[in-house]
Structures are given as C-alpha cells and as structure tokens.
Short mmCIF file of C-alpha atoms in Angstrom, two decimals:
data_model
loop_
_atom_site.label_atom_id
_atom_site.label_comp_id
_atom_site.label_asym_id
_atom_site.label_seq_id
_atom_site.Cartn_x
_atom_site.Cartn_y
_atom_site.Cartn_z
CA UNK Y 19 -12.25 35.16 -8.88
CA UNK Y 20 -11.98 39.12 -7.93
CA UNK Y 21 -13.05 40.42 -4.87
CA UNK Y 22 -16.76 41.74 -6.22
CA UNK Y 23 -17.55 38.04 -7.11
CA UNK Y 24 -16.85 36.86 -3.78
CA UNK Y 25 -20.42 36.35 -1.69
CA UNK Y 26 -20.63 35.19 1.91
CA UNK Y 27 -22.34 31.74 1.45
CA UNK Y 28 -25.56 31.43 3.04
CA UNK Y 29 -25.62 27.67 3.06
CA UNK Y 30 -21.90 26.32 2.74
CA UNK Y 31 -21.30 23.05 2.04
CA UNK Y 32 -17.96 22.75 4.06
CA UNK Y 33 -16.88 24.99 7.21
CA UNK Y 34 -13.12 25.02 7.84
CA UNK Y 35 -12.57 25.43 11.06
CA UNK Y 36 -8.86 26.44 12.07
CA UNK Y 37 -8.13 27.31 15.93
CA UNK Y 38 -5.14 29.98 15.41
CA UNK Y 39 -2.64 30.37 18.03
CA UNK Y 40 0.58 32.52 16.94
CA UNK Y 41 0.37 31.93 13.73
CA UNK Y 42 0.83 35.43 11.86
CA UNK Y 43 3.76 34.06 9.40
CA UNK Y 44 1.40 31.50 7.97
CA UNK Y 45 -1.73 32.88 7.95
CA UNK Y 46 -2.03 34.13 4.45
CA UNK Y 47 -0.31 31.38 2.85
CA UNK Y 48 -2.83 29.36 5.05
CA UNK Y 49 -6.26 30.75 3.51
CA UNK Y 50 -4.90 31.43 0.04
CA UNK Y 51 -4.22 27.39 -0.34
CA UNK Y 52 -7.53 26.46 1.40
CA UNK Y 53 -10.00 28.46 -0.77
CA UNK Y 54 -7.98 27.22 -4.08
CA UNK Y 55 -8.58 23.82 -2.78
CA UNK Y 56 -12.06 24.08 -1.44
CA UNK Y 57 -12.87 26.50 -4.64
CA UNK Y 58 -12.47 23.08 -6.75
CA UNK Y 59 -15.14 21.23 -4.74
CA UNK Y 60 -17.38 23.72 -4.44
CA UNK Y 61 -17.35 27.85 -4.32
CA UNK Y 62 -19.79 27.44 -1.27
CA UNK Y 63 -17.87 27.45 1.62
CA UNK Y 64 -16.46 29.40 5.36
CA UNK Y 65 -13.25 29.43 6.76
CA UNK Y 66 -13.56 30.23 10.57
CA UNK Y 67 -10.79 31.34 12.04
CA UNK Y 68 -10.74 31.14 15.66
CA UNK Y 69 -7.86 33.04 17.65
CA UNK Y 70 -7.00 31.60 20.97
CA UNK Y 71 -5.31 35.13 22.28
CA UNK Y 72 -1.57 34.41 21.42
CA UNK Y 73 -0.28 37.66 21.94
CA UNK Y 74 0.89 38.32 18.08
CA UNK Y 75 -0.77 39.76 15.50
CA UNK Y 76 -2.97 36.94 14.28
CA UNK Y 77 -5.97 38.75 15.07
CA UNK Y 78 -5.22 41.87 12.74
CA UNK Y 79 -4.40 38.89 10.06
CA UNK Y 80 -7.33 37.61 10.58
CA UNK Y 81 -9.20 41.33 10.13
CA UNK Y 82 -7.51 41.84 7.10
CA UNK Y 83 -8.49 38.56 5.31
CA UNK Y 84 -12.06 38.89 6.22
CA UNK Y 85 -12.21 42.40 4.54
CA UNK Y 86 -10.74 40.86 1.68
CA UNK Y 87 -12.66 37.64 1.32
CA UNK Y 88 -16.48 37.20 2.83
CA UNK Y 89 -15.92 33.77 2.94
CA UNK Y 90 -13.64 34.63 5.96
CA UNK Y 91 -15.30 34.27 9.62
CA UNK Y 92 -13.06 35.42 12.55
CA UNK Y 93 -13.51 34.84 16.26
CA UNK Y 94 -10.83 36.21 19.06
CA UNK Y 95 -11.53 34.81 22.14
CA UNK Y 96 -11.44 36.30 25.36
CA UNK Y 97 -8.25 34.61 26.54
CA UNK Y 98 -6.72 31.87 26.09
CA UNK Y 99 -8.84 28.37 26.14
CA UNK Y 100 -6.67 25.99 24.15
CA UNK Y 101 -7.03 24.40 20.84
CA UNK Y 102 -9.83 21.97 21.30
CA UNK Y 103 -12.02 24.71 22.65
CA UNK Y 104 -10.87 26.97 20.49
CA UNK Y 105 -11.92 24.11 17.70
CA UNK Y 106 -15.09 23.53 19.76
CA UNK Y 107 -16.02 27.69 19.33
CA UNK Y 108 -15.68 27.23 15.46
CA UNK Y 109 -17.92 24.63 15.54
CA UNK Y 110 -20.56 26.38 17.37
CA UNK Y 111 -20.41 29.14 14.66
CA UNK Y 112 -20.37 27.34 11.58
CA UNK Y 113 -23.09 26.29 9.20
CA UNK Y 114 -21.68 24.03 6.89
CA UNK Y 115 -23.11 20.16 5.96
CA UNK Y 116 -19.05 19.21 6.79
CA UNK Y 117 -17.00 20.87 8.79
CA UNK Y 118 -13.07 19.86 8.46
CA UNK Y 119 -10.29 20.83 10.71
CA UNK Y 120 -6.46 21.24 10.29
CA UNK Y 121 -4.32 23.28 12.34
CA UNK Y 122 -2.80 26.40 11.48
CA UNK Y 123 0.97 25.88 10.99
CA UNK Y 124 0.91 23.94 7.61
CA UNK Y 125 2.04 20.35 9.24
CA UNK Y 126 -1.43 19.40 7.47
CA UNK Y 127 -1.57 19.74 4.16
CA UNK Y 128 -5.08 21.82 2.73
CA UNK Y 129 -4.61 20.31 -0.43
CA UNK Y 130 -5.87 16.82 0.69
CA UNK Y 131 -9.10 17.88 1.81
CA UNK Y 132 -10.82 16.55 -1.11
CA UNK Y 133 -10.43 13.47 -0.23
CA UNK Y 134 -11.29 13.46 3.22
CA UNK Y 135 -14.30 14.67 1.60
CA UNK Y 136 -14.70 12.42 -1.15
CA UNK Y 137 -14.06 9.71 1.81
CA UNK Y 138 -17.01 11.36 3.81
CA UNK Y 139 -19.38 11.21 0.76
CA UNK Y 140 -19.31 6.94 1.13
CA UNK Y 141 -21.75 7.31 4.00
CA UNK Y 142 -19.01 8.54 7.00
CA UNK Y 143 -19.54 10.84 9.78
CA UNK Y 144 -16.21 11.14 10.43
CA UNK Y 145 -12.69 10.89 8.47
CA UNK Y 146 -9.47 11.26 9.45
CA UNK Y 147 -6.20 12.16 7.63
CA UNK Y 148 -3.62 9.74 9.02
CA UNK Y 149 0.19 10.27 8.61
CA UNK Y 150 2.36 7.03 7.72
CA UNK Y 151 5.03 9.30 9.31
CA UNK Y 152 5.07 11.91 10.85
CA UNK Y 153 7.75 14.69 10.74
CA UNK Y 154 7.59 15.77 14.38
CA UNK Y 155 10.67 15.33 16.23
CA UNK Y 156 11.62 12.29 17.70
CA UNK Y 157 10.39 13.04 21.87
CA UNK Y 158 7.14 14.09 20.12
CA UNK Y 159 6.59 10.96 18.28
CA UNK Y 160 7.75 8.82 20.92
CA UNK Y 161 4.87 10.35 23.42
CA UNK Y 162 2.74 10.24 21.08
CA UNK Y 163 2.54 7.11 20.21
CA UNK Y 164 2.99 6.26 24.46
CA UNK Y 165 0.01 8.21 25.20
CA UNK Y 166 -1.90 6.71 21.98
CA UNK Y 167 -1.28 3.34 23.57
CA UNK Y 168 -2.27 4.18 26.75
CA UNK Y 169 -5.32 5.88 25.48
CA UNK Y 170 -6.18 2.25 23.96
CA UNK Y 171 -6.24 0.57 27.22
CA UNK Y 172 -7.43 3.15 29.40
CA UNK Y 173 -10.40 4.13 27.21
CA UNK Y 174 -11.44 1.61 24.87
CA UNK Y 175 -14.06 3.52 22.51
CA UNK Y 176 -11.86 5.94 21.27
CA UNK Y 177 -11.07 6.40 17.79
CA UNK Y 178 -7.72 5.66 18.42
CA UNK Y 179 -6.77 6.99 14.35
CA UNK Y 180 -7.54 10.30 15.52
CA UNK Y 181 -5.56 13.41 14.74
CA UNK Y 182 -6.53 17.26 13.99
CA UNK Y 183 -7.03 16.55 10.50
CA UNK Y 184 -10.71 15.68 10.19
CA UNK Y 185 -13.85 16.16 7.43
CA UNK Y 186 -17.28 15.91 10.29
CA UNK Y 187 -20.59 15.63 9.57
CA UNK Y 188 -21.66 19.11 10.35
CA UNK Y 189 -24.85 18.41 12.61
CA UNK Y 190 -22.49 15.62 14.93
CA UNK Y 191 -19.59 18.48 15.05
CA UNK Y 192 -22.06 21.06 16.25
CA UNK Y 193 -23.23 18.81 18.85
CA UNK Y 194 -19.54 19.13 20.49
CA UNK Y 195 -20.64 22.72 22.57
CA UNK Y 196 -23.11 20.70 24.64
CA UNK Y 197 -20.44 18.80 26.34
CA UNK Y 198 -19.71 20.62 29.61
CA UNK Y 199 -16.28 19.70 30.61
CA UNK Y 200 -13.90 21.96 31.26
CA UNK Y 201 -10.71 20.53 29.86
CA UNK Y 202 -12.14 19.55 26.47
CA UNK Y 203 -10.99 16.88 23.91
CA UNK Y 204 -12.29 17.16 20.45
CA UNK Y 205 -11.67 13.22 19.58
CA UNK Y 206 -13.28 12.19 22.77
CA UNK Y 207 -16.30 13.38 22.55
CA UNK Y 208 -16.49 12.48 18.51
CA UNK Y 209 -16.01 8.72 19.67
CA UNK Y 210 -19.05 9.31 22.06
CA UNK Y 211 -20.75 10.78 19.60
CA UNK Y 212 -20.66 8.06 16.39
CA UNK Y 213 -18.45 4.90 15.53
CA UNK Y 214 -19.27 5.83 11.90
CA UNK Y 215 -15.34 6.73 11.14
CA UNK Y 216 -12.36 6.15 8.98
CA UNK Y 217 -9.31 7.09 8.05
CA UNK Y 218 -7.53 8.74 4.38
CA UNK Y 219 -4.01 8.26 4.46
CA UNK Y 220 -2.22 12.27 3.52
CA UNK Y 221 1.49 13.47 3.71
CA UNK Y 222 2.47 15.05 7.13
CA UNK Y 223 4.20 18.33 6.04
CA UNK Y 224 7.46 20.31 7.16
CA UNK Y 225 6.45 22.85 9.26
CA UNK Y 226 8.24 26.26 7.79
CA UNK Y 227 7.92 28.73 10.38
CA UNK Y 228 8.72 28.98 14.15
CA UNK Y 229 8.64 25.71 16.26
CA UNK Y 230 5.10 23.58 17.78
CA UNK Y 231 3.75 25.07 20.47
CA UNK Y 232 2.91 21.75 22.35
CA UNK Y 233 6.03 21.48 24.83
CA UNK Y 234 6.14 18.45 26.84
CA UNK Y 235 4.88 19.92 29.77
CA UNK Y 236 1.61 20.84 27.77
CA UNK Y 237 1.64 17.33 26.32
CA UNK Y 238 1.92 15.59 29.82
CA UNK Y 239 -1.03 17.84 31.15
CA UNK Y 240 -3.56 17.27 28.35
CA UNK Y 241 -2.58 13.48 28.24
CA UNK Y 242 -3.50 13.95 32.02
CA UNK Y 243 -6.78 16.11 31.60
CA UNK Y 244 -7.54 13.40 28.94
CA UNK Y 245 -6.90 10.20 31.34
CA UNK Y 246 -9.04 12.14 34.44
CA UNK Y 247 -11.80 13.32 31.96
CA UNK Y 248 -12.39 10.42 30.06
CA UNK Y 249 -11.02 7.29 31.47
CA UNK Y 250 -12.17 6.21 35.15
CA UNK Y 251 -8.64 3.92 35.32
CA UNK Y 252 -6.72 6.12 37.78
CA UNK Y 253 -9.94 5.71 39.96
CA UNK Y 254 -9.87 2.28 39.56
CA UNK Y 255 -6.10 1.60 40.21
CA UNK Y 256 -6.30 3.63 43.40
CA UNK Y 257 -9.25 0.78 44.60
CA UNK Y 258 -6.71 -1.98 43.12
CA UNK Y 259 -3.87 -0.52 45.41
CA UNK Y 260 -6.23 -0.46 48.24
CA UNK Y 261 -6.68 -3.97 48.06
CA UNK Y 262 -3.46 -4.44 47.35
CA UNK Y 263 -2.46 -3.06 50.47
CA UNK Y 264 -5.32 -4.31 52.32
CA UNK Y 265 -4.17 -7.25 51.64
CA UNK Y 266 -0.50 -6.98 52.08
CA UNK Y 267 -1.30 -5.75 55.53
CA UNK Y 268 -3.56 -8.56 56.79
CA UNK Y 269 -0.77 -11.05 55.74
CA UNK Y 270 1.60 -8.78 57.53
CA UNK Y 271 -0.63 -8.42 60.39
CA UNK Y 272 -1.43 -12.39 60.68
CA UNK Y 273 2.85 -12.96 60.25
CA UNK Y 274 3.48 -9.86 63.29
CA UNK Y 275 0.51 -11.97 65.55
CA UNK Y 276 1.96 -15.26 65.19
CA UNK Y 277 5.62 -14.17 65.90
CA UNK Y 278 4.23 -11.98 68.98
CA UNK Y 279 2.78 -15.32 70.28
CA UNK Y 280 5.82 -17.72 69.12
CA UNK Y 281 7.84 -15.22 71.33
CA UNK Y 282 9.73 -13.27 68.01
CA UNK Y 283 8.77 -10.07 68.96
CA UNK Y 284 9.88 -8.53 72.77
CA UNK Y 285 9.49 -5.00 72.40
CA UNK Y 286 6.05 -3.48 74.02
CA UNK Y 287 3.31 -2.38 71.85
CA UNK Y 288 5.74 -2.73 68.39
CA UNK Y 289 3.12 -5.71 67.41
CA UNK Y 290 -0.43 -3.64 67.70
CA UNK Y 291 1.33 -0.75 66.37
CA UNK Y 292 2.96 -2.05 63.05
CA UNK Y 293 -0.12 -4.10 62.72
CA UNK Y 294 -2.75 -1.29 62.69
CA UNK Y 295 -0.81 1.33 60.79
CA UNK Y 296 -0.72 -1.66 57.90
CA UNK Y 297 -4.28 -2.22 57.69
CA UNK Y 298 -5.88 0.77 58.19
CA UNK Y 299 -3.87 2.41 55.83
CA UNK Y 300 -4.56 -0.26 53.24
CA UNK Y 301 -8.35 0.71 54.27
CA UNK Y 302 -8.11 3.98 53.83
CA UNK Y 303 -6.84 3.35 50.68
CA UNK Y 304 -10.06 1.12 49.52
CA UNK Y 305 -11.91 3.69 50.82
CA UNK Y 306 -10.31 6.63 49.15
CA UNK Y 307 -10.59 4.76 45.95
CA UNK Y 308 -14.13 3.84 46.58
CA UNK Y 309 -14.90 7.15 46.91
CA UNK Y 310 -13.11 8.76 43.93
CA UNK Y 311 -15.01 6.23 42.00
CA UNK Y 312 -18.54 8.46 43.22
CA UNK Y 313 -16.48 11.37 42.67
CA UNK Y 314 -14.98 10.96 39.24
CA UNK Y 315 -19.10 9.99 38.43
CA UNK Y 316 -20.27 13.46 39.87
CA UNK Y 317 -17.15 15.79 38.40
CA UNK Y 318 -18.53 14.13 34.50
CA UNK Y 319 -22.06 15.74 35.66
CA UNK Y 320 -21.76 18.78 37.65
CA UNK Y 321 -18.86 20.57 35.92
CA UNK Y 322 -20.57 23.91 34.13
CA UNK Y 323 -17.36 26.20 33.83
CA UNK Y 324 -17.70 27.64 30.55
CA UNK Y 325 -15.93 25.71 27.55
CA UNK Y 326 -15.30 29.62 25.76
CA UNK Y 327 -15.80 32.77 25.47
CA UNK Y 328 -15.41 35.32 22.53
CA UNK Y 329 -13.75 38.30 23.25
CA UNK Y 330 -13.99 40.33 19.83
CA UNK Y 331 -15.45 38.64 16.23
CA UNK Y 332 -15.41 40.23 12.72
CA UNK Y 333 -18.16 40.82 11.11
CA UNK Y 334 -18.94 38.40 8.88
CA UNK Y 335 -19.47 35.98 12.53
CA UNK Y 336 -22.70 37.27 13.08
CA UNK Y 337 -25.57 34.74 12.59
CA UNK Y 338 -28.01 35.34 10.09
#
C-alpha cells in the first residue's frame, strides 16, 4: 500500500490508542508493525498517538508519521499527566467500534492483537493480553504481583487480570473521560464500568531500547493514588485502630484505677493523667477515622481538576 492509497478512515473499526512517553527509538518500528497487523483485519483503522511531554523528540516522530500515513492521529499534551490520562485523552479522540491499547516500548507485542480481537468478537467488552511471565526485572515483578494482591483484598471488583494490553468496546472506553478523578486508573474505572471481561494469553517481549520508566518510587505512588482513589480500606483501618486503641485504653484505664485504689500507684496526678491521654487519644482516633470515612465519600464527588489537557495536535485530530 503507497502513500496515495492511504485514506483517513471515517468510521474505523479499531482505534489504537498508545500514550507515548520518551519513546523516539521505537516509534517507527512501533507503527510500521501495528498497521501490518491491523492491515490484516481490516484497512479501516487509527492509531492515536498521545505524547505525555517527555522532553525528547517523540512529538516530531509523531509529526512525521502522520504526514506519512493519515491513519496517524497525534495529540501532545500540555504537560505531563501520566499514562492513564494520557490513555484516557486517546480515548476521548477516537472513533473506532474497539479501541486496544499497548504501550509504546515494544514489551507488548502488536502482532497479537488479532486475537484480542477475535476474543472480543465472542460477545466481550473487554479482553486482556495476559503474560505467563513476564520479563520485567525481578523488584518489578515482585511489586507487582504485592500490589496485585493487595488490590484483591482492598478492592474486590477489580479485574484483577488487568494489564495495558487491552481490545475495549469502543462506546465503554469512551465513557472513561467522564470520570473526574484526578489521579486516574484506566482498569479501575473499566471494572466499574462492565464485568463483561477476559483474558488471551500473549508473549511478554524484551524491551530493546532504554530502560521502564516506572521507578519504584512512581510504582509506590500510583499503588497509593490507586488504594486512596478506589479502595475506602485505609479509611476503614484508621476506624479499626481507633477502636483498637479505644479499647486498649479503657482496659488500661480500668487496670491504672484499680491499682490507684489497691494503693500501686503513689505519685500525684500520674493515674488521671496516663488514664486520659489513653482514651482520648484512642477517641480521637475513632473520630478521625469516622470522619475520613465522610471525607474519602466527598473527595470521590467533588474532585473536578481536569483529567488533561492538549497542548498541540496534528492535524488529522480534528473531529469531523
């Protein structure tokens, strides 16, 4: 296929959806093995690629390939807003009946997105390519799988075989930009969204240039951001510890009275003094947690900070 045969689809069938963070070494490599792949389902399709401001020269990659191919959809935005709203802006632009994702350093191999699609076609809203291993290194895996487990107590209706590798129905995926949180998490608000799911077993690849960008301070924070955004657990473990010490203190208290009275205790004022600092703090504690329960209620409502914003967008973005 030359470049005068290639048309910007009107109706695609699938929207690719990449969020692109530093990624000018695999780029090209990265859209030439997509549209072969996606050019044996079906000619009718958009790659978006969404650039989360990394400071190389993604963006003038990104330029390039939509001159070359209409197919190609770019989006820079206005600084950097992390990979799941960067994945959330794609989805807001794109048209296609699927949308699938994969991330832009090759771990996740294009050439399996048939059958996440072929999976999707048996009546699924939502597929995900699974790894039997994974090629990270070992720290990576190990948190991974800690904060996966986690994840599973703390917030039971997650599709807990999630990963970045996904085929979406496109009208669930486009509901994502209505969510108004402002630390966002793609997978969370999917399992909100539909239980209709499952999962195609692909290869996890090598990764060939430069190292992950997820350090374990980043992986800490969004395992945090996830826990606070959707899980009310650390809300209810602060009211547990309340009682806790509630009730640690009123056993203390009733042990510190009797000795007072028995004659244990001779020094002035030690009694009332160890007693009250024991169970008002345990009640402050219930109270606290009482409160961050109300609190954790009204942050899921009243946050409106904006998910994204797009800074600069090729040509081919604008909406019919």
């Amino acid at each position: 296929m030359n470049d005068q045969d290639i048309q910007r689809p009107s109706n695609p069938t699938i929207s690719v959806v990449v969020p692109v963070y530093r990624s000018q070494d695999t780029l090209r490599e990265l859209h030439r093995r997509i549209t072969a792949v996606l050019e044996t389902i079906d000619p009718h399709f958009e790659l978006i690629l969404v650039e989360d401001c990394g400071g190389d020269n993604s963006w003038n990659i990104i330029e390039e390939l939509a001159k070359e191919d209409r197919r190609v959809r770019g989006i820079q935005l206005n600084r950097n807003f992390g990979q799941h709203a960067a994945t959330i802006c794609g989805f807001a632009h794109s048209r296609g009946k699927w949308i699938a994702t994969l991330d832009d350093d090759l771990e996740q191999v294009p050439e399996y997105l048939p059958n996440l699609y072929k999976k999707a076609l048996e009546g699924y809203d939502l597929v995900y390519g699974v790894y039997p291993e994974r090629t990270h290194k070992s720290w990576r895996n190990i948190t991974s799988h800690t904060a996966r487990w986690l994840f599973s107590k703390a917030i039971p209706s997650l599709n807990h075989a999630y990963t970045s590798f996904r085929m979406i129905r496109g009208d669930v995926a486009r509901t994502l930009p209505q969510f108004d949180s402002p630390f966002p998490f793609v997978d969370g608000y999917l399992s909100w969204l539909t239980n209709s799911y499952t999962t195609v077993e692909v290869p996890h690849g090598t990764r060939t240039y430069g190292v992950s960008n997820y350090t374990f301070r980043k992986l800490i924070t969004h395992t945090i951001n996830i826990f606070v955004t959707f899980s009310d657990l650390p809300l209810k473990m602060a009211t547990w510890i309340g009682i806790i010490a509630f009730a640690i203190g009123m056993i203390w208290f009733t042990i510190i009275i009797g000795r007072f009275f028995i004659g244990g205790i001779n020094v002035s004022g030690y009694a009332s003094i160890m007693a009250g600092i024991l169970l008002f703090g345990g009640v402050q504690l219930l109270v606290l947690g009482i409160f961050g329960e109300y609190l954790g209620r009204m942050n899921f409502k009243s946050s409106k900070r904006p998910l994204f914003m797009v800074g600069r967008a090729t040509s081919t973005i604008v909406k019919d």
